[in-house]
Amino acid sequence: MAPHTAPSEHGGARQLLSGGGIEPVLLGAVAVATAVGLIAWAAGAHGFADQCWIVATAAAIAPALMWVVQALRRGRAGVDLIAVLALVGTLATGEYLAGALIALMLSGGRWLDAAAERRATRDLRELLRHAPRTARRRTGDTTETVPLADIRIGDRLIVGPGETVPVDGRITGSRAVLDESVLTGESAQVARAAGDPVRSGAVNAGSAFELRATATEEHSTYAEIVRLTQQAGAERAPVIRLADRYAAWFLPLALAAAGLAWLISGDAVRAVAVLVVATPCPLLLAAPVAIVSGISRAARKGVVVRDGAALETLGRARTVCLDKTGTLTTGRPRAFDIATAPGRTPAEVLALAAAVDQYSPHVLAEAITAAASERGLTLPPVHEVTEQPGHGARATLADGSTATVGQRDTSQLPAWARAADNRAALDGAAVAWVAVDDRPIGAVLLRDPVRHDAPRTVRRLRGAGVTRLVMITGDRPEPAREIAAVVGLDEVRARQSPTDKVAAVRAERERAVTVMVGDGVNDAPALAAADVGVAMGARGASASSEAADIVLTADRVDRLADAAQIATRSRRIAVQSALGGMLLSLVAMGFAGFGLLPPAAGALLQELIDIAVILNALRALRPGPGVGPEITADTEELVRRFAAEHDDLRDVLEAVRDAADRLTAADPGSADALAAVRHVDHLLTTRLLPHEEAEEHELYPALADALGGPETTATMSRTHTEIHRLAHRITTHLTHAEPTGALAPEQHDDLRACLYGLHSVLQLHFAQEEENYFSLSAA
């Protein structure tokens, strides 16, 4: 059985995906000749049986010689030379049945190897099979089908039911329901509204919709994935080269053992028996099957691996360097807090800011309008909207006053605004000041939040064998260190230019096998400098994807942990199969050398060894231990529902903080402070506490099975109890204040502590649920 033949640089993917070759023909011919010979021998026609076995043996010699020459041309040890010598030896010594069995083993092993690769790469073939070739372009009232290469940015395209989105674009008509499983590895359908971006490769799972192209075919997501896929498996992984190094000493060892057996015993049959059990070398079969199986497994998770070398190297990685923005964070700013002047509410301030900013293309303006949309706020009417780059937007309100959103001089601010400015500095957040007639009424605090799945990703990477995790970012040190502390990194390198990033990655490479993960153009040099470059390809720049060895097509950093665990397991299975098969062959060679294993029996034994190592290598196709929990579709729907409720409840957290701040003001016993506490109590009893009750009785039991039992949610249930206790205490304070209509001085300290404590507990509780539970959803 010959070793795995890596496809050539230019035609590798085509050969790999087609699965064509002489293996089935050779196997059929040899199997027929061997079977006819066995029937003839059983019928007493021994001479005719020998002739059939001679034909089977001779049929395999020419292909085996061809595989030897191919291996030598690539500079590999020609371990198939053992097969050729064994075949010739059986003919020379009259062991015709052994020769036929070797030929059957050789052709069968080759066919099994090819079949294993075809099975392992079926997910990759799906990409090529579904690649769109044309698109329906609308011009005026007419629609025409044009080649994909003719599509230009700005073209209006129609995507019908069941059709693949041809190029990247934005939805311009009605909402769309898409199946993005080819891109993300997740089977759940997603809904996209008008204006939302859509990536090529997604399949329309609903009615027809229209989109406007934002990229050409060449620069669209799907085309890039196909290009990477066509290279997958086209190069041999280092573990296979390691197998070649093993073969370099295994070949002379086998020849020496055969020669020694012949020299000592004087029996050439023993030498042939040694060569028989040394043929083929299982280590050259197991490694490629395991690595390509790992590539297939990764593809199902939305991870495109450029070649086997990248997967094998990832399995040996001990250091991972990560960019911050777009990698550990979402890459999109988000409004996380709203500070207000006395007499104003967070909802009022946010609605006014969104009304002024709704026509602005600025990234912070998009975050403000998105926050207002998530909360379902009604925007006040505005007109005469203008924008001054670098300063913000201005608009006229219905009563004739002027509203502004943007930057302002912070040297002279009221107390509440100074507190908001200080909070923003501590959180590393940007501030959008909202003012009416140049008088500040509120501030929207925005920052790029940590991905919910980032902390769990770091834990899983450490479980996969990574011992050092480093953030390399161009951002400021303060927010970088805070995020590193939250997700659990070992070191932070901030204010790094692209040149600095390359130098940092090279320094890490000197100590250990290093992976670099990034998503921007400025990350491309560092990705190329690492042992393995990983690009966040869902929204990242094409330059980083081109420089990367691995592309995460889903906008989830936990796919990196999936890839690392798959790579580690695939490499372990490859080495285990290769060394195990070789050890069994060496033991069999010993028995054959002492005359305890005749050639025919040795051929059968070696066939079993080869089948065993191939089947063991195919274990890399299955999920292994340590894979993240899998949740049912019903549970995932629950997770999405409660995640959406978290977004809706952000104003409750803001109201709790606002009430606590009012109690800290100069007159905590004012009617304004009491009204703020009453408002909080109403929000808690009508919105927050019912949400927590529903989580306790619906979400947590559904998650318990996937996470390992009810104890996995016990700590979070205890937090629910604390939230209810603090909420009840706040209600009790209001009950005590009812007779006088005011908060008594002795209530201020405890009520303030309750409000600030509740705010902190809720923030931590929300963060824990989003990290541990909500990140399990594919959405």
mmCIF file of N, CA and C in Angstrom, residues 448-550:
data_model
loop_
_atom_site.group_PDB
_atom_site.id
_atom_site.type_symbol
_atom_site.label_atom_id
_atom_site.label_comp_id
_atom_site.label_asym_id
_atom_site.label_seq_id
_atom_site.Cartn_x
_atom_site.Cartn_y
_atom_site.Cartn_z
ATOM 1 N N ASP A 448 -16.433 49.831 22.614
ATOM 2 C CA ASP A 448 -16.449 48.578 21.868
ATOM 3 C C ASP A 448 -16.453 47.441 22.886
ATOM 4 N N PRO A 449 -17.571 46.731 23.058
ATOM 5 C CA PRO A 449 -17.653 45.741 24.139
ATOM 6 C C PRO A 449 -16.882 44.463 23.838
ATOM 7 N N VAL A 450 -16.490 43.788 24.891
ATOM 8 C CA VAL A 450 -15.842 42.487 24.767
ATOM 9 C C VAL A 450 -16.843 41.484 24.201
ATOM 10 N N ARG A 451 -16.389 40.657 23.299
ATOM 11 C CA ARG A 451 -17.267 39.602 22.776
ATOM 12 C C ARG A 451 -17.701 38.688 23.924
ATOM 13 N N HIS A 452 -18.957 38.312 23.901
ATOM 14 C CA HIS A 452 -19.462 37.444 24.963
ATOM 15 C C HIS A 452 -18.710 36.128 25.040
ATOM 16 N N ASP A 453 -18.241 35.642 23.896
ATOM 17 C CA ASP A 453 -17.593 34.336 23.883
ATOM 18 C C ASP A 453 -16.087 34.415 24.092
ATOM 19 N N ALA A 454 -15.522 35.616 24.273
ATOM 20 C CA ALA A 454 -14.067 35.746 24.389
ATOM 21 C C ALA A 454 -13.497 35.078 25.639
ATOM 22 N N PRO A 455 -14.056 35.296 26.837
ATOM 23 C CA PRO A 455 -13.468 34.632 28.023
ATOM 24 C C PRO A 455 -13.496 33.113 27.917
ATOM 25 N N ARG A 456 -14.631 32.546 27.432
ATOM 26 C CA ARG A 456 -14.694 31.091 27.305
ATOM 27 C C ARG A 456 -13.716 30.600 26.255
ATOM 28 N N THR A 457 -13.494 31.401 25.208
ATOM 29 C CA THR A 457 -12.521 31.031 24.185
ATOM 30 C C THR A 457 -11.135 30.896 24.791
ATOM 31 N N VAL A 458 -10.759 31.843 25.632
ATOM 32 C CA VAL A 458 -9.438 31.805 26.268
ATOM 33 C C VAL A 458 -9.303 30.563 27.138
ATOM 34 N N ARG A 459 -10.332 30.245 27.895
ATOM 35 C CA ARG A 459 -10.271 29.045 28.738
ATOM 36 C C ARG A 459 -10.127 27.782 27.889
ATOM 37 N N ARG A 460 -10.858 27.721 26.795
ATOM 38 C CA ARG A 460 -10.781 26.533 25.936
ATOM 39 C C ARG A 460 -9.429 26.440 25.222
ATOM 40 N N LEU A 461 -8.837 27.577 24.876
ATOM 41 C CA LEU A 461 -7.498 27.552 24.268
ATOM 42 C C LEU A 461 -6.481 26.979 25.244
ATOM 43 N N ARG A 462 -6.582 27.385 26.489
ATOM 44 C CA ARG A 462 -5.660 26.820 27.494
ATOM 45 C C ARG A 462 -5.891 25.316 27.645
ATOM 46 N N GLY A 463 -7.144 24.900 27.550
ATOM 47 C CA GLY A 463 -7.437 23.472 27.606
ATOM 48 C C GLY A 463 -6.888 22.711 26.416
ATOM 49 N N ALA A 464 -6.695 23.407 25.283
ATOM 50 C CA ALA A 464 -6.151 22.778 24.073
ATOM 51 C C ALA A 464 -4.629 22.778 24.059
ATOM 52 N N GLY A 465 -4.008 23.286 25.130
ATOM 53 C CA GLY A 465 -2.550 23.233 25.223
ATOM 54 C C GLY A 465 -1.837 24.571 25.090
ATOM 55 N N VAL A 466 -2.569 25.658 24.849
ATOM 56 C CA VAL A 466 -1.939 26.986 24.750
ATOM 57 C C VAL A 466 -1.558 27.448 26.150
ATOM 58 N N THR A 467 -0.305 27.851 26.322
ATOM 59 C CA THR A 467 0.191 28.252 27.642
ATOM 60 C C THR A 467 0.390 29.752 27.781
ATOM 61 N N ARG A 468 0.349 30.490 26.686
ATOM 62 C CA ARG A 468 0.598 31.935 26.750
ATOM 63 C C ARG A 468 -0.319 32.647 25.758
ATOM 64 N N LEU A 469 -1.037 33.663 26.258
ATOM 65 C CA LEU A 469 -1.929 34.457 25.417
ATOM 66 C C LEU A 469 -1.578 35.925 25.576
ATOM 67 N N VAL A 470 -1.338 36.584 24.458
ATOM 68 C CA VAL A 470 -0.848 37.959 24.452
ATOM 69 C C VAL A 470 -1.748 38.814 23.578
ATOM 70 N N MET A 471 -2.130 39.996 24.090
ATOM 71 C CA MET A 471 -2.844 40.963 23.264
ATOM 72 C C MET A 471 -1.829 41.907 22.633
ATOM 73 N N ILE A 472 -1.923 42.067 21.309
ATOM 74 C CA ILE A 472 -1.068 43.005 20.584
ATOM 75 C C ILE A 472 -1.996 43.957 19.855
ATOM 76 N N THR A 473 -2.063 45.202 20.313
ATOM 77 C CA THR A 473 -3.057 46.138 19.797
ATOM 78 C C THR A 473 -2.470 47.527 19.600
ATOM 79 N N GLY A 474 -3.034 48.258 18.701
ATOM 80 C CA GLY A 474 -2.648 49.647 18.497
ATOM 81 C C GLY A 474 -3.391 50.594 19.407
ATOM 82 N N ASP A 475 -4.308 50.069 20.221
ATOM 83 C CA ASP A 475 -5.119 50.897 21.106
ATOM 84 C C ASP A 475 -4.311 51.352 22.322
ATOM 85 N N ARG A 476 -4.947 52.224 23.124
ATOM 86 C CA ARG A 476 -4.315 52.753 24.335
ATOM 87 C C ARG A 476 -4.166 51.655 25.392
ATOM 88 N N PRO A 477 -3.204 51.821 26.311
ATOM 89 C CA PRO A 477 -2.968 50.772 27.309
ATOM 90 C C PRO A 477 -4.135 50.540 28.260
ATOM 91 N N GLU A 478 -4.835 51.618 28.676
ATOM 92 C CA GLU A 478 -5.861 51.475 29.716
ATOM 93 C C GLU A 478 -7.002 50.551 29.293
ATOM 94 N N PRO A 479 -7.694 50.817 28.174
ATOM 95 C CA PRO A 479 -8.762 49.881 27.784
ATOM 96 C C PRO A 479 -8.232 48.507 27.405
ATOM 97 N N ALA A 480 -7.017 48.448 26.865
ATOM 98 C CA ALA A 480 -6.439 47.153 26.491
ATOM 99 C C ALA A 480 -6.221 46.292 27.732
ATOM 100 N N ARG A 481 -5.684 46.909 28.802
ATOM 101 C CA ARG A 481 -5.439 46.138 30.032
ATOM 102 C C ARG A 481 -6.742 45.689 30.681
ATOM 103 N N GLU A 482 -7.764 46.535 30.616
ATOM 104 C CA GLU A 482 -9.045 46.160 31.218
ATOM 105 C C GLU A 482 -9.638 44.953 30.506
ATOM 106 N N ILE A 483 -9.605 44.962 29.179
ATOM 107 C CA ILE A 483 -10.143 43.834 28.424
ATOM 108 C C ILE A 483 -9.305 42.584 28.656
ATOM 109 N N ALA A 484 -7.987 42.735 28.726
ATOM 110 C CA ALA A 484 -7.114 41.585 28.980
ATOM 111 C C ALA A 484 -7.427 40.953 30.328
ATOM 112 N N ALA A 485 -7.729 41.803 31.325
ATOM 113 C CA ALA A 485 -8.068 41.279 32.650
ATOM 114 C C ALA A 485 -9.397 40.534 32.622
ATOM 115 N N VAL A 486 -10.352 41.057 31.853
ATOM 116 C CA VAL A 486 -11.676 40.432 31.788
ATOM 117 C C VAL A 486 -11.599 39.054 31.132
ATOM 118 N N VAL A 487 -10.850 38.944 30.044
ATOM 119 C CA VAL A 487 -10.827 37.666 29.317
ATOM 120 C C VAL A 487 -9.740 36.717 29.820
ATOM 121 N N GLY A 488 -8.758 37.218 30.587
ATOM 122 C CA GLY A 488 -7.755 36.333 31.181
ATOM 123 C C GLY A 488 -6.500 36.137 30.363
ATOM 124 N N LEU A 489 -5.945 37.232 29.813
ATOM 125 C CA LEU A 489 -4.709 37.141 29.039
ATOM 126 C C LEU A 489 -3.485 37.277 29.940
ATOM 127 N N ASP A 490 -2.326 36.871 29.415
ATOM 128 C CA ASP A 490 -1.087 36.894 30.194
ATOM 129 C C ASP A 490 -0.309 38.197 30.041
ATOM 130 N N GLU A 491 -0.430 38.860 28.899
ATOM 131 C CA GLU A 491 0.367 40.057 28.657
ATOM 132 C C GLU A 491 -0.350 40.962 27.662
ATOM 133 N N VAL A 492 -0.100 42.260 27.773
ATOM 134 C CA VAL A 492 -0.683 43.247 26.866
ATOM 135 C C VAL A 492 0.432 44.081 26.264
ATOM 136 N N ARG A 493 0.398 44.237 24.956
ATOM 137 C CA ARG A 493 1.299 45.150 24.258
ATOM 138 C C ARG A 493 0.425 46.151 23.508
ATOM 139 N N ALA A 494 0.375 47.384 24.025
ATOM 140 C CA ALA A 494 -0.497 48.411 23.475
ATOM 141 C C ALA A 494 0.294 49.392 22.618
ATOM 142 N N ARG A 495 -0.446 50.250 21.888
ATOM 143 C CA ARG A 495 0.131 51.253 20.995
ATOM 144 C C ARG A 495 1.140 50.632 20.030
ATOM 145 N N GLN A 496 0.768 49.515 19.447
ATOM 146 C CA GLN A 496 1.655 48.801 18.539
ATOM 147 C C GLN A 496 1.321 49.148 17.086
ATOM 148 N N SER A 497 2.311 49.615 16.351
ATOM 149 C CA SER A 497 2.146 49.836 14.915
ATOM 150 C C SER A 497 2.221 48.494 14.200
ATOM 151 N N PRO A 498 1.850 48.433 12.910
ATOM 152 C CA PRO A 498 1.990 47.161 12.184
ATOM 153 C C PRO A 498 3.403 46.606 12.242
ATOM 154 N N THR A 499 4.412 47.486 12.194
ATOM 155 C CA THR A 499 5.802 47.021 12.300
ATOM 156 C C THR A 499 6.079 46.448 13.676
ATOM 157 N N ASP A 500 5.541 47.126 14.714
ATOM 158 C CA ASP A 500 5.717 46.626 16.080
ATOM 159 C C ASP A 500 5.057 45.263 16.253
ATOM 160 N N LYS A 501 3.893 45.097 15.624
ATOM 161 C CA LYS A 501 3.190 43.818 15.747
ATOM 162 C C LYS A 501 4.005 42.681 15.141
ATOM 163 N N VAL A 502 4.622 42.947 13.993
ATOM 164 C CA VAL A 502 5.461 41.927 13.360
ATOM 165 C C VAL A 502 6.623 41.558 14.263
ATOM 166 N N ALA A 503 7.273 42.585 14.838
ATOM 167 C CA ALA A 503 8.414 42.328 15.737
ATOM 168 C C ALA A 503 7.974 41.529 16.953
ATOM 169 N N ALA A 504 6.794 41.852 17.500
ATOM 170 C CA ALA A 504 6.302 41.132 18.678
ATOM 171 C C ALA A 504 6.012 39.672 18.347
ATOM 172 N N VAL A 505 5.405 39.443 17.191
ATOM 173 C CA VAL A 505 5.096 38.061 16.797
ATOM 174 C C VAL A 505 6.387 37.277 16.578
ATOM 175 N N ARG A 506 7.366 37.883 15.928
ATOM 176 C CA ARG A 506 8.634 37.188 15.702
ATOM 177 C C ARG A 506 9.328 36.864 17.019
ATOM 178 N N ALA A 507 9.236 37.763 17.990
ATOM 179 C CA ALA A 507 9.836 37.499 19.302
ATOM 180 C C ALA A 507 9.154 36.320 19.978
ATOM 181 N N GLU A 508 7.832 36.230 19.843
ATOM 182 C CA GLU A 508 7.106 35.095 20.436
ATOM 183 C C GLU A 508 7.456 33.799 19.720
ATOM 184 N N ARG A 509 7.682 33.869 18.401
ATOM 185 C CA ARG A 509 8.019 32.665 17.636
ATOM 186 C C ARG A 509 9.334 32.060 18.081
ATOM 187 N N GLU A 510 10.239 32.895 18.566
ATOM 188 C CA GLU A 510 11.528 32.367 19.016
ATOM 189 C C GLU A 510 11.385 31.492 20.250
ATOM 190 N N ARG A 511 10.290 31.681 20.991
ATOM 191 C CA ARG A 511 10.082 30.914 22.217
ATOM 192 C C ARG A 511 9.181 29.703 22.023
ATOM 193 N N ALA A 512 8.208 29.821 21.120
ATOM 194 C CA ALA A 512 7.248 28.718 20.941
ATOM 195 C C ALA A 512 6.521 28.888 19.613
ATOM 196 N N VAL A 513 5.836 27.819 19.181
ATOM 197 C CA VAL A 513 4.989 27.904 17.994
ATOM 198 C C VAL A 513 3.880 28.911 18.279
ATOM 199 N N THR A 514 3.741 29.918 17.404
ATOM 200 C CA THR A 514 2.903 31.081 17.698
ATOM 201 C C THR A 514 1.809 31.265 16.657
ATOM 202 N N VAL A 515 0.611 31.575 17.149
ATOM 203 C CA VAL A 515 -0.546 31.890 16.326
ATOM 204 C C VAL A 515 -0.862 33.368 16.497
ATOM 205 N N MET A 516 -1.185 34.055 15.395
ATOM 206 C CA MET A 516 -1.617 35.448 15.459
ATOM 207 C C MET A 516 -3.041 35.526 14.922
ATOM 208 N N VAL A 517 -3.917 36.227 15.661
ATOM 209 C CA VAL A 517 -5.319 36.364 15.278
ATOM 210 C C VAL A 517 -5.643 37.843 15.113
ATOM 211 N N GLY A 518 -6.216 38.211 13.967
ATOM 212 C CA GLY A 518 -6.577 39.602 13.728
ATOM 213 C C GLY A 518 -7.632 39.717 12.658
ATOM 214 N N ASP A 519 -8.089 40.970 12.427
ATOM 215 C CA ASP A 519 -9.160 41.147 11.436
ATOM 216 C C ASP A 519 -8.956 42.342 10.516
ATOM 217 N N GLY A 520 -7.962 43.165 10.733
ATOM 218 C CA GLY A 520 -7.817 44.370 9.940
ATOM 219 C C GLY A 520 -6.651 44.311 8.972
ATOM 220 N N VAL A 521 -6.599 45.309 8.094
ATOM 221 C CA VAL A 521 -5.491 45.394 7.146
ATOM 222 C C VAL A 521 -4.168 45.517 7.884
ATOM 223 N N ASN A 522 -4.177 46.259 9.000
ATOM 224 C CA ASN A 522 -2.927 46.445 9.744
ATOM 225 C C ASN A 522 -2.456 45.163 10.423
ATOM 226 N N ASP A 523 -3.316 44.135 10.469
ATOM 227 C CA ASP A 523 -2.921 42.860 11.077
ATOM 228 C C ASP A 523 -2.269 41.925 10.066
ATOM 229 N N ALA A 524 -2.427 42.208 8.769
ATOM 230 C CA ALA A 524 -1.962 41.283 7.737
ATOM 231 C C ALA A 524 -0.477 40.955 7.850
ATOM 232 N N PRO A 525 0.429 41.949 8.060
ATOM 233 C CA PRO A 525 1.853 41.595 8.186
ATOM 234 C C PRO A 525 2.129 40.670 9.369
ATOM 235 N N ALA A 526 1.452 40.911 10.490
ATOM 236 C CA ALA A 526 1.661 40.060 11.662
ATOM 237 C C ALA A 526 1.117 38.658 11.427
ATOM 238 N N LEU A 527 -0.008 38.544 10.712
ATOM 239 C CA LEU A 527 -0.551 37.221 10.396
ATOM 240 C C LEU A 527 0.434 36.429 9.538
ATOM 241 N N ALA A 528 1.051 37.127 8.584
ATOM 242 C CA ALA A 528 2.017 36.462 7.710
ATOM 243 C C ALA A 528 3.279 36.075 8.463
ATOM 244 N N ALA A 529 3.636 36.849 9.509
ATOM 245 C CA ALA A 529 4.862 36.581 10.260
ATOM 246 C C ALA A 529 4.719 35.430 11.243
ATOM 247 N N ALA A 530 3.483 35.091 11.628
ATOM 248 C CA ALA A 530 3.259 34.040 12.623
ATOM 249 C C ALA A 530 3.410 32.659 12.009
ATOM 250 N N ASP A 531 3.582 31.661 12.869
ATOM 251 C CA ASP A 531 3.580 30.274 12.391
ATOM 252 C C ASP A 531 2.235 29.939 11.761
ATOM 253 N N VAL A 532 1.166 30.439 12.380
ATOM 254 C CA VAL A 532 -0.186 30.282 11.838
ATOM 255 C C VAL A 532 -0.899 31.618 11.989
ATOM 256 N N GLY A 533 -1.383 32.176 10.878
ATOM 257 C CA GLY A 533 -2.168 33.400 10.909
ATOM 258 C C GLY A 533 -3.639 33.059 10.814
ATOM 259 N N VAL A 534 -4.444 33.636 11.723
ATOM 260 C CA VAL A 534 -5.888 33.379 11.754
ATOM 261 C C VAL A 534 -6.611 34.704 11.564
ATOM 262 N N ALA A 535 -7.469 34.787 10.549
ATOM 263 C CA ALA A 535 -8.198 36.016 10.245
ATOM 264 C C ALA A 535 -9.660 35.867 10.632
ATOM 265 N N MET A 536 -10.188 36.915 11.275
ATOM 266 C CA MET A 536 -11.621 37.001 11.521
ATOM 267 C C MET A 536 -12.251 37.444 10.209
ATOM 268 N N GLY A 537 -12.667 36.496 9.391
ATOM 269 C CA GLY A 537 -13.049 36.803 8.020
ATOM 270 C C GLY A 537 -14.475 37.229 7.824
ATOM 271 N N ALA A 538 -15.325 37.171 8.880
ATOM 272 C CA ALA A 538 -16.736 37.507 8.687
ATOM 273 C C ALA A 538 -16.914 38.966 8.304
ATOM 274 N N ARG A 539 -16.135 39.868 8.929
ATOM 275 C CA ARG A 539 -16.225 41.285 8.603
ATOM 276 C C ARG A 539 -14.858 41.896 8.374
ATOM 277 N N GLY A 540 -13.814 41.070 8.476
ATOM 278 C CA GLY A 540 -12.471 41.604 8.378
ATOM 279 C C GLY A 540 -12.055 41.951 6.970
ATOM 280 N N ALA A 541 -10.912 42.655 6.890
ATOM 281 C CA ALA A 541 -10.409 43.080 5.581
ATOM 282 C C ALA A 541 -9.889 41.889 4.793
ATOM 283 N N SER A 542 -10.037 41.955 3.468
ATOM 284 C CA SER A 542 -9.585 40.851 2.627
ATOM 285 C C SER A 542 -8.077 40.686 2.705
ATOM 286 N N ALA A 543 -7.359 41.780 2.988
ATOM 287 C CA ALA A 543 -5.898 41.683 3.095
ATOM 288 C C ALA A 543 -5.495 40.745 4.216
ATOM 289 N N SER A 544 -6.174 40.835 5.360
ATOM 290 C CA SER A 544 -5.841 39.943 6.464
ATOM 291 C C SER A 544 -6.215 38.510 6.138
ATOM 292 N N SER A 545 -7.342 38.310 5.433
ATOM 293 C CA SER A 545 -7.741 36.955 5.055
ATOM 294 C C SER A 545 -6.756 36.336 4.076
ATOM 295 N N GLU A 546 -6.252 37.143 3.131
ATOM 296 C CA GLU A 546 -5.282 36.635 2.168
ATOM 297 C C GLU A 546 -3.978 36.252 2.849
ATOM 298 N N ALA A 547 -3.600 36.981 3.914
ATOM 299 C CA ALA A 547 -2.345 36.701 4.606
ATOM 300 C C ALA A 547 -2.481 35.547 5.591
ATOM 301 N N ALA A 548 -3.703 35.133 5.864
ATOM 302 C CA ALA A 548 -3.939 34.145 6.914
ATOM 303 C C ALA A 548 -3.842 32.719 6.389
ATOM 304 N N ASP A 549 -3.531 31.800 7.310
ATOM 305 C CA ASP A 549 -3.546 30.368 7.020
ATOM 306 C C ASP A 549 -4.911 29.771 7.329
ATOM 307 N N ILE A 550 -5.634 30.418 8.253
ATOM 308 C CA ILE A 550 -6.950 29.952 8.683
ATOM 309 C C ILE A 550 -7.877 31.160 8.722
#
